[in-house]
PDB file of C-alpha atoms in Angstrom:
ATOM      1  CA  MET A   1      98.512 174.944  -7.841  1.00 47.00           C
ATOM      2  CA  THR A   2      98.170 174.310 -11.473  1.00 44.00           C
ATOM      3  CA  GLY A   3      98.977 172.057 -14.141  1.00 46.00           C
ATOM      4  CA  THR A   4     100.479 168.533 -13.547  1.00 46.00           C
ATOM      5  CA  ALA A   5     103.129 167.342 -11.696  1.00 45.00           C
ATOM      6  CA  GLN A   6     106.143 165.855 -13.870  1.00 48.00           C
ATOM      7  CA  PRO A   7     108.118 162.565 -12.851  1.00 48.00           C
ATOM      8  CA  SER A   8     111.445 163.672 -11.564  1.00 46.00           C
ATOM      9  CA  LYS A   9     112.989 160.615 -10.017  1.00 50.00           C
ATOM     10  CA  GLY A  10     116.627 160.946  -9.586  1.00 52.00           C
ATOM     11  CA  ILE A  11     116.441 164.532  -9.547  1.00 65.00           C
ATOM     12  CA  ARG A  12     117.479 166.369  -6.524  1.00 74.00           C
ATOM     13  CA  LEU A  13     114.769 169.571  -5.892  1.00 78.00           C
ATOM     14  CA  PRO A  14     114.633 172.074  -2.968  1.00 87.00           C
ATOM     15  CA  ARG A  15     112.828 170.714   0.222  1.00 87.00           C
ATOM     16  CA  ASP A  16     109.869 173.354  -1.060  1.00 89.00           C
ATOM     17  CA  ALA A  17     109.895 172.571  -4.239  1.00 92.00           C
ATOM     18  CA  ARG A  18     109.651 168.836  -3.815  1.00 93.00           C
ATOM     19  CA  ARG A  19     106.597 169.485  -1.295  1.00 93.00           C
ATOM     20  CA  ALA A  20     104.757 171.699  -4.012  1.00 93.00           C
ATOM     21  CA  GLN A  21     105.245 168.751  -6.602  1.00 94.00           C
ATOM     22  CA  LEU A  22     104.165 166.360  -4.092  1.00 96.00           C
ATOM     23  CA  LEU A  23     100.994 168.411  -3.526  1.00 95.00           C
ATOM     24  CA  GLU A  24     100.216 168.887  -6.843  1.00 94.00           C
ATOM     25  CA  ALA A  25     100.153 165.060  -7.666  1.00 96.00           C
ATOM     26  CA  ALA A  26      98.205 164.347  -4.577  1.00 95.00           C
ATOM     27  CA  GLN A  27      95.579 167.027  -5.280  1.00 94.00           C
ATOM     28  CA  HIS A  28      94.822 165.424  -8.789  1.00 94.00           C
ATOM     29  CA  VAL A  29      94.915 161.876  -7.057  1.00 95.00           C
ATOM     30  CA  PHE A  30      92.498 163.125  -4.382  1.00 94.00           C
ATOM     31  CA  VAL A  31      90.391 165.068  -6.658  1.00 92.00           C
ATOM     32  CA  HIS A  32      89.641 162.398  -9.108  1.00 91.00           C
ATOM     33  CA  ASN A  33      89.820 159.525  -7.085  1.00 92.00           C
ATOM     34  CA  GLY A  34      88.588 160.872  -3.260  1.00 90.00           C
ATOM     35  CA  TYR A  35      90.138 160.472  -0.214  1.00 92.00           C
ATOM     36  CA  HIS A  36      89.177 156.873   0.628  1.00 91.00           C
ATOM     37  CA  ALA A  37      90.098 155.453  -3.013  1.00 93.00           C
ATOM     38  CA  ALA A  38      93.476 157.493  -3.345  1.00 94.00           C
ATOM     39  CA  ALA A  39      96.737 155.520  -2.448  1.00 95.00           C
ATOM     40  CA  MET A  40     100.013 156.715  -1.645  1.00 96.00           C
ATOM     41  CA  ASP A  41     101.590 154.337  -3.966  1.00 95.00           C
ATOM     42  CA  ASP A  42      99.467 156.654  -6.652  1.00 96.00           C
ATOM     43  CA  ILE A  43     100.459 159.898  -5.732  1.00 96.00           C
ATOM     44  CA  ALA A  44     103.981 158.565  -5.536  1.00 96.00           C
ATOM     45  CA  GLU A  45     103.634 157.108  -9.044  1.00 95.00           C
ATOM     46  CA  ARG A  46     102.115 160.442 -10.135  1.00 95.00           C
ATOM     47  CA  ALA A  47     105.146 162.848  -8.984  1.00 94.00           C
ATOM     48  CA  GLY A  48     107.635 160.207  -9.680  1.00 94.00           C
ATOM     49  CA  VAL A  49     109.304 159.389  -6.487  1.00 94.00           C
ATOM     50  CA  SER A  50     109.566 156.594  -4.320  1.00 93.00           C
ATOM     51  CA  LYS A  51     107.121 156.173  -1.198  1.00 94.00           C
ATOM     52  CA  PRO A  52     109.941 156.958   0.971  1.00 94.00           C
ATOM     53  CA  VAL A  53     110.368 160.356  -0.829  1.00 93.00           C
ATOM     54  CA  LEU A  54     106.581 160.834  -0.177  1.00 95.00           C
ATOM     55  CA  TYR A  55     106.538 159.722   3.540  1.00 95.00           C
ATOM     56  CA  GLN A  56     110.003 161.999   4.045  1.00 94.00           C
ATOM     57  CA  HIS A  57     107.346 165.069   3.478  1.00 95.00           C
ATOM     58  CA  PHE A  58     104.474 164.196   5.009  1.00 95.00           C
ATOM     59  CA  PRO A  59     103.965 161.024   7.295  1.00 94.00           C
ATOM     60  CA  GLY A  60     100.388 159.788   6.106  1.00 94.00           C
ATOM     61  CA  LYS A  61      97.803 160.337   3.757  1.00 95.00           C
ATOM     62  CA  LEU A  62      95.807 162.281   6.020  1.00 95.00           C
ATOM     63  CA  GLU A  63      98.167 164.828   7.057  1.00 95.00           C
ATOM     64  CA  LEU A  64      98.992 165.341   3.028  1.00 95.00           C
ATOM     65  CA  TYR A  65      95.165 165.714   2.504  1.00 95.00           C
ATOM     66  CA  LEU A  66      95.208 168.334   5.211  1.00 95.00           C
ATOM     67  CA  ALA A  67      97.912 170.187   3.813  1.00 95.00           C
ATOM     68  CA  LEU A  68      95.842 170.789   0.464  1.00 94.00           C
ATOM     69  CA  LEU A  69      92.840 171.650   2.673  1.00 94.00           C
ATOM     70  CA  GLU A  70      94.993 174.245   4.248  1.00 94.00           C
ATOM     71  CA  THR A  71      96.553 175.519   1.255  1.00 93.00           C
ATOM     72  CA  HIS A  72      93.243 176.191  -0.684  1.00 94.00           C
ATOM     73  CA  GLY A  73      91.336 177.137   2.294  1.00 94.00           C
ATOM     74  CA  ASN A  74      93.620 180.016   2.633  1.00 95.00           C
ATOM     75  CA  GLU A  75      93.389 180.658  -0.959  1.00 95.00           C
ATOM     76  CA  LEU A  76      89.579 181.049  -0.890  1.00 95.00           C
ATOM     77  CA  VAL A  77      89.992 183.240   2.024  1.00 96.00           C
ATOM     78  CA  ARG A  78      92.724 185.634   0.286  1.00 96.00           C
ATOM     79  CA  ARG A  79      90.186 186.049  -2.558  1.00 96.00           C
ATOM     80  CA  VAL A  80      87.322 186.968  -0.781  1.00 96.00           C
ATOM     81  CA  ARG A  81      89.345 189.505   1.515  1.00 96.00           C
ATOM     82  CA  THR A  82      90.997 190.737  -1.793  1.00 96.00           C
ATOM     83  CA  ALA A  83      87.579 191.110  -3.331  1.00 95.00           C
ATOM     84  CA  ILE A  84      86.134 192.907  -0.380  1.00 93.00           C
ATOM     85  CA  GLU A  85      89.171 195.268  -0.097  1.00 92.00           C
ATOM     86  CA  SER A  86      89.195 196.039  -4.002  1.00 93.00           C
ATOM     87  CA  THR A  87      86.218 198.875  -3.503  1.00 89.00           C
ATOM     88  CA  SER A  88      84.457 200.695  -1.342  1.00 86.00           C
ATOM     89  CA  ASP A  89      81.502 200.713  -2.961  1.00 87.00           C
ATOM     90  CA  ASN A  90      79.306 198.034  -1.237  1.00 84.00           C
ATOM     91  CA  LYS A  91      77.153 197.056  -4.339  1.00 86.00           C
ATOM     92  CA  GLN A  92      80.487 196.032  -5.767  1.00 91.00           C
ATOM     93  CA  ARG A  93      81.793 194.494  -2.692  1.00 91.00           C
ATOM     94  CA  VAL A  94      78.888 192.154  -2.714  1.00 91.00           C
ATOM     95  CA  ARG A  95      79.650 191.582  -6.464  1.00 95.00           C
ATOM     96  CA  ALA A  96      83.140 190.941  -5.840  1.00 95.00           C
ATOM     97  CA  ALA A  97      82.669 188.942  -2.905  1.00 95.00           C
ATOM     98  CA  ILE A  98      80.397 186.499  -4.906  1.00 96.00           C
ATOM     99  CA  GLY A  99      82.811 186.428  -7.945  1.00 97.00           C
ATOM    100  CA  ALA A 100      85.589 184.968  -5.808  1.00 96.00           C
ATOM    101  CA  PHE A 101      83.727 182.183  -4.955  1.00 96.00           C
ATOM    102  CA  TYR A 102      82.523 181.455  -8.835  1.00 96.00           C
ATOM    103  CA  GLU A 103      86.235 181.693  -9.746  1.00 95.00           C
ATOM    104  CA  PHE A 104      87.403 179.518  -6.803  1.00 95.00           C
ATOM    105  CA  VAL A 105      84.625 176.780  -8.212  1.00 94.00           C
ATOM    106  CA  ALA A 106      85.807 177.456 -11.920  1.00 93.00           C
ATOM    107  CA  SER A 107      89.682 176.976 -11.333  1.00 90.00           C
ATOM    108  CA  GLU A 108      90.693 174.165 -13.527  1.00 83.00           C
ATOM    109  CA  ASP A 109      92.616 172.365 -10.856  1.00 86.00           C
ATOM    110  CA  GLN A 110      88.888 171.695  -9.257  1.00 90.00           C
ATOM    111  CA  ALA A 111      90.552 172.465  -5.570  1.00 89.00           C
ATOM    112  CA  PHE A 112      87.074 173.411  -4.456  1.00 91.00           C
ATOM    113  CA  ARG A 113      85.939 169.976  -4.518  1.00 89.00           C
ATOM    114  CA  LEU A 114      89.011 169.498  -1.789  1.00 88.00           C
ATOM    115  CA  VAL A 115      87.426 172.059   0.481  1.00 89.00           C
ATOM    116  CA  PHE A 116      83.353 171.917  -0.389  1.00 89.00           C
ATOM    117  CA  GLU A 117      82.850 168.148  -1.465  1.00 88.00           C
ATOM    118  CA  SER A 118      85.562 166.017   0.544  1.00 86.00           C
ATOM    119  CA  ASP A 119      84.384 162.551   1.120  1.00 85.00           C
ATOM    120  CA  LEU A 120      86.230 162.495   4.612  1.00 86.00           C
ATOM    121  CA  ARG A 121      84.085 165.518   6.445  1.00 80.00           C
ATOM    122  CA  GLY A 122      83.195 163.111   9.464  1.00 84.00           C
ATOM    123  CA  GLU A 123      87.504 163.570  10.517  1.00 92.00           C
ATOM    124  CA  PRO A 124      87.391 166.257  13.153  1.00 94.00           C
ATOM    125  CA  ALA A 125      90.728 167.562  11.495  1.00 94.00           C
ATOM    126  CA  VAL A 126      89.108 167.918   7.878  1.00 93.00           C
ATOM    127  CA  GLU A 127      85.983 169.148   9.425  1.00 93.00           C
ATOM    128  CA  LYS A 128      88.062 172.008  11.234  1.00 94.00           C
ATOM    129  CA  ALA A 129      90.109 172.825   8.169  1.00 93.00           C
ATOM    130  CA  VAL A 130      86.889 173.296   6.139  1.00 92.00           C
ATOM    131  CA  GLU A 131      85.331 175.646   9.071  1.00 94.00           C
ATOM    132  CA  ASN A 132      88.446 177.499   9.205  1.00 94.00           C
ATOM    133  CA  SER A 133      88.306 178.422   5.611  1.00 94.00           C
ATOM    134  CA  LEU A 134      84.365 179.550   5.550  1.00 94.00           C
ATOM    135  CA  SER A 135      84.985 181.351   9.038  1.00 96.00           C
ATOM    136  CA  GLY A 136      87.689 183.347   7.425  1.00 96.00           C
ATOM    137  CA  CYS A 137      85.551 184.371   4.441  1.00 96.00           C
ATOM    138  CA  ILE A 138      82.826 184.956   7.003  1.00 96.00           C
ATOM    139  CA  ASP A 139      84.962 187.202   9.090  1.00 95.00           C
ATOM    140  CA  ALA A 140      86.411 189.360   6.042  1.00 93.00           C
ATOM    141  CA  ILE A 141      82.651 189.922   5.386  1.00 92.00           C
ATOM    142  CA  THR A 142      81.774 190.738   8.485  1.00 92.00           C
ATOM    143  CA  GLU A 143      84.211 193.168   9.142  1.00 89.00           C
ATOM    144  CA  ALA A 144      83.162 195.285   6.080  1.00 86.00           C
ATOM    145  CA  VAL A 145      79.492 195.086   7.062  1.00 82.00           C
ATOM    146  CA  THR A 146      80.183 196.028  10.384  1.00 80.00           C
ATOM    147  CA  ALA A 147      82.209 199.159   9.597  1.00 76.00           C
ATOM    148  CA  ASP A 148      80.049 200.336   6.852  1.00 73.00           C
ATOM    149  CA  ALA A 149      76.652 199.541   7.635  1.00 72.00           C
ATOM    150  CA  GLY A 150      76.640 200.437  11.634  1.00 74.00           C
ATOM    151  CA  LEU A 151      75.627 197.013  12.813  1.00 81.00           C
ATOM    152  CA  ASP A 152      77.008 195.317  16.002  1.00 86.00           C
ATOM    153  CA  ALA A 153      79.290 192.139  15.144  1.00 87.00           C
ATOM    154  CA  ALA A 154      76.531 189.643  15.751  1.00 92.00           C
ATOM    155  CA  ARG A 155      74.417 190.936  13.228  1.00 89.00           C
ATOM    156  CA  ALA A 156      76.798 191.614  11.013  1.00 89.00           C
ATOM    157  CA  ARG A 157      78.099 188.158  11.234  1.00 93.00           C
ATOM    158  CA  LEU A 158      74.840 186.621  10.657  1.00 93.00           C
ATOM    159  CA  LEU A 159      74.236 188.688   7.719  1.00 90.00           C
ATOM    160  CA  ALA A 160      78.070 187.561   6.621  1.00 93.00           C
ATOM    161  CA  VAL A 161      77.326 183.649   6.991  1.00 95.00           C
ATOM    162  CA  GLY A 162      73.972 184.428   4.756  1.00 94.00           C
ATOM    163  CA  LEU A 163      75.990 185.735   2.316  1.00 94.00           C
ATOM    164  CA  VAL A 164      78.965 183.041   2.024  1.00 95.00           C
ATOM    165  CA  GLY A 165      76.289 180.587   2.264  1.00 95.00           C
ATOM    166  CA  LEU A 166      74.666 182.160  -1.109  1.00 95.00           C
ATOM    167  CA  ALA A 167      77.491 182.675  -2.801  1.00 96.00           C
ATOM    168  CA  GLN A 168      78.984 178.931  -1.939  1.00 94.00           C
ATOM    169  CA  VAL A 169      75.844 177.104  -2.882  1.00 95.00           C
ATOM    170  CA  THR A 170      74.693 178.875  -5.915  1.00 96.00           C
ATOM    171  CA  ALA A 171      78.269 178.738  -7.459  1.00 95.00           C
ATOM    172  CA  ARG A 172      78.440 175.179  -6.929  1.00 93.00           C
ATOM    173  CA  ASP A 173      74.975 174.353  -8.111  1.00 94.00           C
ATOM    174  CA  TRP A 174      76.190 176.627 -11.280  1.00 94.00           C
ATOM    175  CA  LEU A 175      79.365 174.335 -12.031  1.00 92.00           C
ATOM    176  CA  ASP A 176      77.161 171.127 -11.401  1.00 90.00           C
ATOM    177  CA  GLU A 177      74.676 172.683 -14.318  1.00 88.00           C
ATOM    178  CA  GLN A 178      77.453 172.834 -16.610  1.00 84.00           C
ATOM    179  CA  GLN A 179      77.740 176.529 -16.751  1.00 85.00           C
ATOM    180  CA  LYS A 180      75.053 176.984 -18.523  1.00 90.00           C
ATOM    181  CA  ILE A 181      74.738 180.601 -17.877  1.00 93.00           C
ATOM    182  CA  PRO A 182      77.989 182.576 -18.200  1.00 94.00           C
ATOM    183  CA  ARG A 183      79.844 182.998 -15.277  1.00 95.00           C
ATOM    184  CA  ASP A 184      79.516 186.943 -15.327  1.00 95.00           C
ATOM    185  CA  GLU A 185      76.035 186.708 -15.541  1.00 95.00           C
ATOM    186  CA  ALA A 186      75.705 184.161 -12.860  1.00 95.00           C
ATOM    187  CA  VAL A 187      77.465 186.330 -10.589  1.00 96.00           C
ATOM    188  CA  SER A 188      75.684 189.159 -11.446  1.00 95.00           C
ATOM    189  CA  LEU A 189      72.102 187.669 -10.921  1.00 93.00           C
ATOM    190  CA  ILE A 190      73.341 186.098  -7.687  1.00 94.00           C
ATOM    191  CA  ALA A 191      74.700 189.701  -6.666  1.00 94.00           C
ATOM    192  CA  THR A 192      71.688 191.440  -7.425  1.00 92.00           C
ATOM    193  CA  LEU A 193      69.190 189.186  -5.236  1.00 90.00           C
ATOM    194  CA  ALA A 194      72.072 189.847  -2.246  1.00 89.00           C
ATOM    195  CA  TRP A 195      72.456 193.645  -2.943  1.00 87.00           C
ATOM    196  CA  LYS A 196      68.390 193.954  -2.605  1.00 82.00           C
ATOM    197  CA  GLY A 197      68.736 192.427   0.774  1.00 75.00           C
ATOM    198  CA  LEU A 198      71.656 193.965   2.272  1.00 65.00           C
ATOM    199  CA  ALA A 199      70.919 197.368   0.672  1.00 65.00           C
ATOM    200  CA  GLY A 200      68.103 197.255   3.689  1.00 62.00           C
ATOM    201  CA  PHE A 201      71.200 198.246   5.896  1.00 60.00           C
ATOM    202  CA  PRO A 202      72.566 201.473   3.968  1.00 60.00           C
ATOM    203  CA  LEU A 203      76.034 202.782   4.535  1.00 60.00           C
ATOM    204  CA  GLN A 204      76.386 204.688   8.221  1.00 61.00           C
ATOM    205  CA  SER A 205      77.970 208.221   7.361  1.00 56.00           C
ATOM    206  CA  SER A 206      81.175 208.737   9.664  1.00 49.00           C
TER     207      SER A 206
END
């Protein structure tokens, strides 16, 4: 979801197109203002629609926020799963998975702030949505580790949790530090750190 929502008052859009436009406008407002300071008036204005039109698609601010969380959480999981499936070389898998997190936080739409830096984490529905996205990433890595390292699911999952935590925390810190290190180099550094540990669980012959 990129670009800037353009006002379109008076123009009838297909329902899916209107929903996408509203989500884009809402994302901009939530990212820049935070959930609590964001107002439905601001979102409607940015989208160029009336508030009744906004409420036709989303019954309230929380539902709109959760729709965005689900969209971007699913996108993060898709990126990680695609990275894992892009190669059968385990060392490259580690690098690709970590790279997926760095690409996600570096995206211009700052979607990662909704997933990782929400000011509404005390809300059970938001907490669950964030957990679902991280669990999806963990599951994708667990499947690969279980299959290739000969570990049982519990041990493979613990390793996957460690890799996801490493990737998430370092990617956000890299961004907060104004990307002083080129992204490819940062990914390589963290991938090397992770691989030195995961290499202790070599590929098992089938």
